[in-house]
Amino acid sequence: RPDHIDQFDGIPVLTPQAAIHQAIINGLEGKMVRQAITNAKGRELISELGAARLLVQLAERNSQVHSAAAPTTLKRSVQ
């Protein structure tokens, strides 16, 4: 998407928010994603709202991963 592309010395690059979003989608470890969000926010590369949206995306991804990995309980019949 054009709104996710920026220019650096005339070279097209992903915006920090788009790059972090891709890291979330691709399963990068949560600790690394949170660090990227903190660093980008500290350098004023993303807004507070953008950081909050990324953290929500990360939380949603983690809840989906954990719910999919949760073991199902099997009921045994007692004889």
PDB file of N, CA and C in Angstrom:
ATOM      1  N   ARG A   1       0.835  -1.187   0.000  1.00  0.00           N
ATOM      2  CA  ARG A   1       0.000   0.000   0.000  1.00  0.00           C
ATOM      3  C   ARG A   1       0.875   1.244   0.000  1.00  0.00           C
ATOM      4  N   PRO A   2       0.513   2.214  -0.782  1.00  0.00           N
ATOM      5  CA  PRO A   2       1.318   3.437  -0.881  1.00  0.00           C
ATOM      6  C   PRO A   2       1.487   4.179   0.442  1.00  0.00           C
ATOM      7  N   ASP A   3       0.476   4.128   1.323  1.00  0.00           N
ATOM      8  CA  ASP A   3       0.592   4.841   2.600  1.00  0.00           C
ATOM      9  C   ASP A   3       1.544   4.138   3.565  1.00  0.00           C
ATOM     10  N   HIS A   4       2.018   2.956   3.225  1.00  0.00           N
ATOM     11  CA  HIS A   4       2.960   2.208   4.056  1.00  0.00           C
ATOM     12  C   HIS A   4       4.389   2.352   3.547  1.00  0.00           C
ATOM     13  N   ILE A   5       4.550   3.131   2.472  1.00  0.00           N
ATOM     14  CA  ILE A   5       5.878   3.292   1.885  1.00  0.00           C
ATOM     15  C   ILE A   5       6.344   4.725   2.085  1.00  0.00           C
ATOM     16  N   ASP A   6       7.572   4.851   2.524  1.00  0.00           N
ATOM     17  CA  ASP A   6       8.200   6.140   2.745  1.00  0.00           C
ATOM     18  C   ASP A   6       9.433   6.209   1.856  1.00  0.00           C
ATOM     19  N   GLN A   7      10.130   7.303   1.870  1.00  0.00           N
ATOM     20  CA  GLN A   7      11.361   7.455   1.093  1.00  0.00           C
ATOM     21  C   GLN A   7      12.521   7.737   2.052  1.00  0.00           C
ATOM     22  N   PHE A   8      13.640   7.102   1.822  1.00  0.00           N
ATOM     23  CA  PHE A   8      14.866   7.377   2.564  1.00  0.00           C
ATOM     24  C   PHE A   8      15.975   7.525   1.540  1.00  0.00           C
ATOM     25  N   ASP A   9      16.502   8.718   1.425  1.00  0.00           N
ATOM     26  CA  ASP A   9      17.510   9.017   0.403  1.00  0.00           C
ATOM     27  C   ASP A   9      17.053   8.569  -0.990  1.00  0.00           C
ATOM     28  N   GLY A  10      15.761   8.787  -1.261  1.00  0.00           N
ATOM     29  CA  GLY A  10      15.217   8.449  -2.570  1.00  0.00           C
ATOM     30  C   GLY A  10      14.897   6.981  -2.768  1.00  0.00           C
ATOM     31  N   ILE A  11      15.093   6.176  -1.729  1.00  0.00           N
ATOM     32  CA  ILE A  11      14.826   4.735  -1.817  1.00  0.00           C
ATOM     33  C   ILE A  11      13.515   4.439  -1.099  1.00  0.00           C
ATOM     34  N   PRO A  12      12.581   3.753  -1.759  1.00  0.00           N
ATOM     35  CA  PRO A  12      11.328   3.421  -1.086  1.00  0.00           C
ATOM     36  C   PRO A  12      11.565   2.399   0.031  1.00  0.00           C
ATOM     37  N   VAL A  13      11.013   2.683   1.201  1.00  0.00           N
ATOM     38  CA  VAL A  13      11.121   1.794   2.364  1.00  0.00           C
ATOM     39  C   VAL A  13       9.761   1.722   3.057  1.00  0.00           C
ATOM     40  N   LEU A  14       9.553   0.654   3.804  1.00  0.00           N
ATOM     41  CA  LEU A  14       8.339   0.542   4.606  1.00  0.00           C
ATOM     42  C   LEU A  14       8.378   1.541   5.747  1.00  0.00           C
ATOM     43  N   THR A  15       7.217   2.051   6.110  1.00  0.00           N
ATOM     44  CA  THR A  15       7.157   2.898   7.300  1.00  0.00           C
ATOM     45  C   THR A  15       7.413   2.026   8.523  1.00  0.00           C
ATOM     46  N   PRO A  16       7.883   2.603   9.618  1.00  0.00           N
ATOM     47  CA  PRO A  16       8.111   1.803  10.826  1.00  0.00           C
ATOM     48  C   PRO A  16       6.854   1.053  11.282  1.00  0.00           C
ATOM     49  N   GLN A  17       5.712   1.713  11.226  1.00  0.00           N
ATOM     50  CA  GLN A  17       4.476   1.052  11.659  1.00  0.00           C
ATOM     51  C   GLN A  17       4.162  -0.158  10.782  1.00  0.00           C
ATOM     52  N   ALA A  18       4.341  -0.027   9.477  1.00  0.00           N
ATOM     53  CA  ALA A  18       4.073  -1.145   8.569  1.00  0.00           C
ATOM     54  C   ALA A  18       5.073  -2.277   8.791  1.00  0.00           C
ATOM     55  N   ALA A  19       6.333  -1.932   9.031  1.00  0.00           N
ATOM     56  CA  ALA A  19       7.350  -2.958   9.267  1.00  0.00           C
ATOM     57  C   ALA A  19       7.060  -3.728  10.556  1.00  0.00           C
ATOM     58  N   ILE A  20       6.653  -3.020  11.597  1.00  0.00           N
ATOM     59  CA  ILE A  20       6.332  -3.691  12.863  1.00  0.00           C
ATOM     60  C   ILE A  20       5.081  -4.544  12.699  1.00  0.00           C
ATOM     61  N   HIS A  21       4.114  -4.042  11.956  1.00  0.00           N
ATOM     62  CA  HIS A  21       2.897  -4.826  11.680  1.00  0.00           C
ATOM     63  C   HIS A  21       3.262  -6.140  10.978  1.00  0.00           C
ATOM     64  N   GLN A  22       4.154  -6.076   9.998  1.00  0.00           N
ATOM     65  CA  GLN A  22       4.593  -7.285   9.302  1.00  0.00           C
ATOM     66  C   GLN A  22       5.319  -8.233  10.253  1.00  0.00           C
ATOM     67  N   ALA A  23       6.095  -7.686  11.181  1.00  0.00           N
ATOM     68  CA  ALA A  23       6.790  -8.524  12.163  1.00  0.00           C
ATOM     69  C   ALA A  23       5.782  -9.278  13.027  1.00  0.00           C
ATOM     70  N   ILE A  24       4.697  -8.610  13.385  1.00  0.00           N
ATOM     71  CA  ILE A  24       3.644  -9.263  14.185  1.00  0.00           C
ATOM     72  C   ILE A  24       3.011 -10.389  13.377  1.00  0.00           C
ATOM     73  N   ILE A  25       2.635 -10.092  12.141  1.00  0.00           N
ATOM     74  CA  ILE A  25       1.996 -11.089  11.280  1.00  0.00           C
ATOM     75  C   ILE A  25       2.913 -12.293  11.054  1.00  0.00           C
ATOM     76  N   ASN A  26       4.207 -12.026  10.895  1.00  0.00           N
ATOM     77  CA  ASN A  26       5.158 -13.098  10.606  1.00  0.00           C
ATOM     78  C   ASN A  26       5.621 -13.859  11.841  1.00  0.00           C
ATOM     79  N   GLY A  27       5.113 -13.498  13.016  1.00  0.00           N
ATOM     80  CA  GLY A  27       5.373 -14.285  14.215  1.00  0.00           C
ATOM     81  C   GLY A  27       6.649 -13.943  14.969  1.00  0.00           C
ATOM     82  N   LEU A  28       7.197 -12.751  14.753  1.00  0.00           N
ATOM     83  CA  LEU A  28       8.387 -12.360  15.513  1.00  0.00           C
ATOM     84  C   LEU A  28       8.073 -12.390  17.005  1.00  0.00           C
ATOM     85  N   GLU A  29       9.035 -12.809  17.792  1.00  0.00           N
ATOM     86  CA  GLU A  29       8.860 -12.922  19.236  1.00  0.00           C
ATOM     87  C   GLU A  29       8.296 -11.623  19.814  1.00  0.00           C
ATOM     88  N   GLY A  30       7.329 -11.762  20.701  1.00  0.00           N
ATOM     89  CA  GLY A  30       6.638 -10.612  21.286  1.00  0.00           C
ATOM     90  C   GLY A  30       7.563  -9.610  21.947  1.00  0.00           C
ATOM     91  N   LYS A  31       8.586 -10.096  22.620  1.00  0.00           N
ATOM     92  CA  LYS A  31       9.534  -9.209  23.300  1.00  0.00           C
ATOM     93  C   LYS A  31      10.225  -8.295  22.285  1.00  0.00           C
ATOM     94  N   MET A  32      10.586  -8.849  21.141  1.00  0.00           N
ATOM     95  CA  MET A  32      11.245  -8.066  20.099  1.00  0.00           C
ATOM     96  C   MET A  32      10.280  -7.047  19.483  1.00  0.00           C
ATOM     97  N   VAL A  33       9.029  -7.437  19.312  1.00  0.00           N
ATOM     98  CA  VAL A  33       8.027  -6.527  18.762  1.00  0.00           C
ATOM     99  C   VAL A  33       7.799  -5.366  19.725  1.00  0.00           C
ATOM    100  N   ARG A  34       7.651  -5.672  21.025  1.00  0.00           N
ATOM    101  CA  ARG A  34       7.456  -4.608  22.013  1.00  0.00           C
ATOM    102  C   ARG A  34       8.652  -3.660  22.039  1.00  0.00           C
ATOM    103  N   GLN A  35       9.849  -4.196  21.904  1.00  0.00           N
ATOM    104  CA  GLN A  35      11.050  -3.362  21.862  1.00  0.00           C
ATOM    105  C   GLN A  35      11.032  -2.450  20.634  1.00  0.00           C
ATOM    106  N   ALA A  36      10.634  -2.980  19.495  1.00  0.00           N
ATOM    107  CA  ALA A  36      10.556  -2.172  18.274  1.00  0.00           C
ATOM    108  C   ALA A  36       9.527  -1.055  18.434  1.00  0.00           C
ATOM    109  N   ILE A  37       8.395  -1.368  19.047  1.00  0.00           N
ATOM    110  CA  ILE A  37       7.354  -0.359  19.264  1.00  0.00           C
ATOM    111  C   ILE A  37       7.882   0.734  20.199  1.00  0.00           C
ATOM    112  N   THR A  38       8.508   0.336  21.282  1.00  0.00           N
ATOM    113  CA  THR A  38       9.055   1.298  22.239  1.00  0.00           C
ATOM    114  C   THR A  38      10.101   2.193  21.583  1.00  0.00           C
ATOM    115  N   ASN A  39      11.005   1.589  20.817  1.00  0.00           N
ATOM    116  CA  ASN A  39      12.049   2.367  20.145  1.00  0.00           C
ATOM    117  C   ASN A  39      11.464   3.323  19.115  1.00  0.00           C
ATOM    118  N   ALA A  40      10.524   2.853  18.315  1.00  0.00           N
ATOM    119  CA  ALA A  40       9.914   3.699  17.286  1.00  0.00           C
ATOM    120  C   ALA A  40       9.139   4.853  17.923  1.00  0.00           C
ATOM    121  N   LYS A  41       8.451   4.566  19.005  1.00  0.00           N
ATOM    122  CA  LYS A  41       7.706   5.615  19.699  1.00  0.00           C
ATOM    123  C   LYS A  41       8.671   6.622  20.328  1.00  0.00           C
ATOM    124  N   GLY A  42       9.751   6.130  20.938  1.00  0.00           N
ATOM    125  CA  GLY A  42      10.744   7.005  21.552  1.00  0.00           C
ATOM    126  C   GLY A  42      11.440   7.911  20.551  1.00  0.00           C
ATOM    127  N   ARG A  43      11.600   7.432  19.328  1.00  0.00           N
ATOM    128  CA  ARG A  43      12.230   8.237  18.269  1.00  0.00           C
ATOM    129  C   ARG A  43      11.196   9.032  17.470  1.00  0.00           C
ATOM    130  N   GLU A  44       9.948   9.002  17.937  1.00  0.00           N
ATOM    131  CA  GLU A  44       8.830   9.718  17.314  1.00  0.00           C
ATOM    132  C   GLU A  44       8.606   9.299  15.861  1.00  0.00           C
ATOM    133  N   LEU A  45       8.839   7.998  15.607  1.00  0.00           N
ATOM    134  CA  LEU A  45       8.595   7.452  14.277  1.00  0.00           C
ATOM    135  C   LEU A  45       7.171   6.930  14.137  1.00  0.00           C
ATOM    136  N   ILE A  46       6.537   6.647  15.280  1.00  0.00           N
ATOM    137  CA  ILE A  46       5.124   6.268  15.307  1.00  0.00           C
ATOM    138  C   ILE A  46       4.454   7.062  16.427  1.00  0.00           C
ATOM    139  N   SER A  47       3.171   7.263  16.289  1.00  0.00           N
ATOM    140  CA  SER A  47       2.410   8.018  17.285  1.00  0.00           C
ATOM    141  C   SER A  47       1.999   7.114  18.454  1.00  0.00           C
ATOM    142  N   GLU A  48       1.483   7.736  19.496  1.00  0.00           N
ATOM    143  CA  GLU A  48       0.948   6.974  20.627  1.00  0.00           C
ATOM    144  C   GLU A  48      -0.180   6.053  20.149  1.00  0.00           C
ATOM    145  N   LEU A  49      -1.029   6.591  19.287  1.00  0.00           N
ATOM    146  CA  LEU A  49      -2.140   5.794  18.755  1.00  0.00           C
ATOM    147  C   LEU A  49      -1.616   4.637  17.921  1.00  0.00           C
ATOM    148  N   GLY A  50      -0.639   4.901  17.074  1.00  0.00           N
ATOM    149  CA  GLY A  50      -0.047   3.832  16.266  1.00  0.00           C
ATOM    150  C   GLY A  50       0.568   2.753  17.128  1.00  0.00           C
ATOM    151  N   ALA A  51       1.265   3.164  18.191  1.00  0.00           N
ATOM    152  CA  ALA A  51       1.869   2.199  19.120  1.00  0.00           C
ATOM    153  C   ALA A  51       0.790   1.371  19.803  1.00  0.00           C
ATOM    154  N   ALA A  52      -0.280   2.023  20.217  1.00  0.00           N
ATOM    155  CA  ALA A  52      -1.374   1.309  20.883  1.00  0.00           C
ATOM    156  C   ALA A  52      -2.012   0.291  19.941  1.00  0.00           C
ATOM    157  N   ARG A  53      -2.198   0.680  18.696  1.00  0.00           N
ATOM    158  CA  ARG A  53      -2.797  -0.246  17.712  1.00  0.00           C
ATOM    159  C   ARG A  53      -1.900  -1.462  17.494  1.00  0.00           C
ATOM    160  N   LEU A  54      -0.599  -1.233  17.415  1.00  0.00           N
ATOM    161  CA  LEU A  54       0.333  -2.347  17.237  1.00  0.00           C
ATOM    162  C   LEU A  54       0.320  -3.268  18.454  1.00  0.00           C
ATOM    163  N   LEU A  55       0.252  -2.695  19.646  1.00  0.00           N
ATOM    164  CA  LEU A  55       0.210  -3.521  20.856  1.00  0.00           C
ATOM    165  C   LEU A  55      -1.070  -4.353  20.917  1.00  0.00           C
ATOM    166  N   VAL A  56      -2.164  -3.790  20.448  1.00  0.00           N
ATOM    167  CA  VAL A  56      -3.425  -4.554  20.384  1.00  0.00           C
ATOM    168  C   VAL A  56      -3.281  -5.695  19.385  1.00  0.00           C
ATOM    169  N   GLN A  57      -2.689  -5.414  18.222  1.00  0.00           N
ATOM    170  CA  GLN A  57      -2.480  -6.468  17.223  1.00  0.00           C
ATOM    171  C   GLN A  57      -1.608  -7.590  17.794  1.00  0.00           C
ATOM    172  N   LEU A  58      -0.580  -7.201  18.535  1.00  0.00           N
ATOM    173  CA  LEU A  58       0.300  -8.200  19.145  1.00  0.00           C
ATOM    174  C   LEU A  58      -0.463  -9.027  20.172  1.00  0.00           C
ATOM    175  N   ALA A  59      -1.255  -8.374  21.006  1.00  0.00           N
ATOM    176  CA  ALA A  59      -2.040  -9.091  22.017  1.00  0.00           C
ATOM    177  C   ALA A  59      -3.035 -10.044  21.361  1.00  0.00           C
ATOM    178  N   GLU A  60      -3.683  -9.592  20.301  1.00  0.00           N
ATOM    179  CA  GLU A  60      -4.639 -10.451  19.597  1.00  0.00           C
ATOM    180  C   GLU A  60      -3.931 -11.651  18.975  1.00  0.00           C
ATOM    181  N   ARG A  61      -2.768 -11.422  18.379  1.00  0.00           N
ATOM    182  CA  ARG A  61      -2.002 -12.529  17.801  1.00  0.00           C
ATOM    183  C   ARG A  61      -1.618 -13.529  18.890  1.00  0.00           C
ATOM    184  N   ASN A  62      -1.141 -13.017  20.011  1.00  0.00           N
ATOM    185  CA  ASN A  62      -0.722 -13.898  21.097  1.00  0.00           C
ATOM    186  C   ASN A  62      -1.889 -14.682  21.665  1.00  0.00           C
ATOM    187  N   SER A  63      -3.061 -14.059  21.764  1.00  0.00           N
ATOM    188  CA  SER A  63      -4.216 -14.788  22.299  1.00  0.00           C
ATOM    189  C   SER A  63      -4.668 -15.867  21.322  1.00  0.00           C
ATOM    190  N   GLN A  64      -4.555 -15.602  20.024  1.00  0.00           N
ATOM    191  CA  GLN A  64      -4.912 -16.619  19.030  1.00  0.00           C
ATOM    192  C   GLN A  64      -3.923 -17.775  19.064  1.00  0.00           C
ATOM    193  N   VAL A  65      -2.657 -17.450  19.208  1.00  0.00           N
ATOM    194  CA  VAL A  65      -1.623 -18.490  19.253  1.00  0.00           C
ATOM    195  C   VAL A  65      -1.812 -19.358  20.486  1.00  0.00           C
ATOM    196  N   HIS A  66      -2.055 -18.708  21.629  1.00  0.00           N
ATOM    197  CA  HIS A  66      -2.200 -19.467  22.872  1.00  0.00           C
ATOM    198  C   HIS A  66      -3.486 -20.288  22.892  1.00  0.00           C
ATOM    199  N   SER A  67      -4.567 -19.744  22.340  1.00  0.00           N
ATOM    200  CA  SER A  67      -5.809 -20.514  22.337  1.00  0.00           C
ATOM    201  C   SER A  67      -5.716 -21.692  21.376  1.00  0.00           C
ATOM    202  N   ALA A  68      -4.986 -21.520  20.281  1.00  0.00           N
ATOM    203  CA  ALA A  68      -4.819 -22.621  19.330  1.00  0.00           C
ATOM    204  C   ALA A  68      -3.899 -23.698  19.894  1.00  0.00           C
ATOM    205  N   ALA A  69      -2.959 -23.300  20.749  1.00  0.00           N
ATOM    206  CA  ALA A  69      -1.998 -24.250  21.301  1.00  0.00           C
ATOM    207  C   ALA A  69      -2.470 -24.871  22.605  1.00  0.00           C
ATOM    208  N   ALA A  70      -3.563 -24.366  23.154  1.00  0.00           N
ATOM    209  CA  ALA A  70      -4.047 -24.879  24.443  1.00  0.00           C
ATOM    210  C   ALA A  70      -4.488 -26.329  24.282  1.00  0.00           C
ATOM    211  N   PRO A  71      -4.032 -27.180  25.191  1.00  0.00           N
ATOM    212  CA  PRO A  71      -4.425 -28.588  25.098  1.00  0.00           C
ATOM    213  C   PRO A  71      -5.906 -28.753  25.417  1.00  0.00           C
ATOM    214  N   THR A  72      -6.520 -29.645  24.719  1.00  0.00           N
ATOM    215  CA  THR A  72      -7.915 -29.936  25.012  1.00  0.00           C
ATOM    216  C   THR A  72      -7.956 -31.016  26.079  1.00  0.00           C
ATOM    217  N   THR A  73      -8.933 -30.924  26.942  1.00  0.00           N
ATOM    218  CA  THR A  73      -9.046 -31.934  27.992  1.00  0.00           C
ATOM    219  C   THR A  73      -9.894 -33.081  27.482  1.00  0.00           C
ATOM    220  N   LEU A  74      -9.463 -34.245  27.754  1.00  0.00           N
ATOM    221  CA  LEU A  74     -10.191 -35.434  27.368  1.00  0.00           C
ATOM    222  C   LEU A  74     -10.903 -35.997  28.587  1.00  0.00           C
ATOM    223  N   LYS A  75     -12.133 -36.351  28.399  1.00  0.00           N
ATOM    224  CA  LYS A  75     -12.878 -36.949  29.492  1.00  0.00           C
ATOM    225  C   LYS A  75     -12.793 -38.461  29.376  1.00  0.00           C
ATOM    226  N   ARG A  76     -12.411 -39.049  30.468  1.00  0.00           N
ATOM    227  CA  ARG A  76     -12.362 -40.518  30.485  1.00  0.00           C
ATOM    228  C   ARG A  76     -13.631 -41.044  31.118  1.00  0.00           C
ATOM    229  N   SER A  77     -14.064 -42.134  30.598  1.00  0.00           N
ATOM    230  CA  SER A  77     -15.230 -42.758  31.224  1.00  0.00           C
ATOM    231  C   SER A  77     -14.729 -43.614  32.389  1.00  0.00           C
ATOM    232  N   VAL A  78     -15.407 -43.472  33.493  1.00  0.00           N
ATOM    233  CA  VAL A  78     -15.030 -44.228  34.685  1.00  0.00           C
ATOM    234  C   VAL A  78     -15.760 -45.560  34.637  1.00  0.00           C
ATOM    235  N   GLN A  79     -15.004 -46.634  34.814  1.00  0.00           N
ATOM    236  CA  GLN A  79     -15.641 -47.964  34.756  1.00  0.00           C
ATOM    237  C   GLN A  79     -15.822 -48.525  36.132  1.00  0.00           C
TER     238      GLN A  79
END
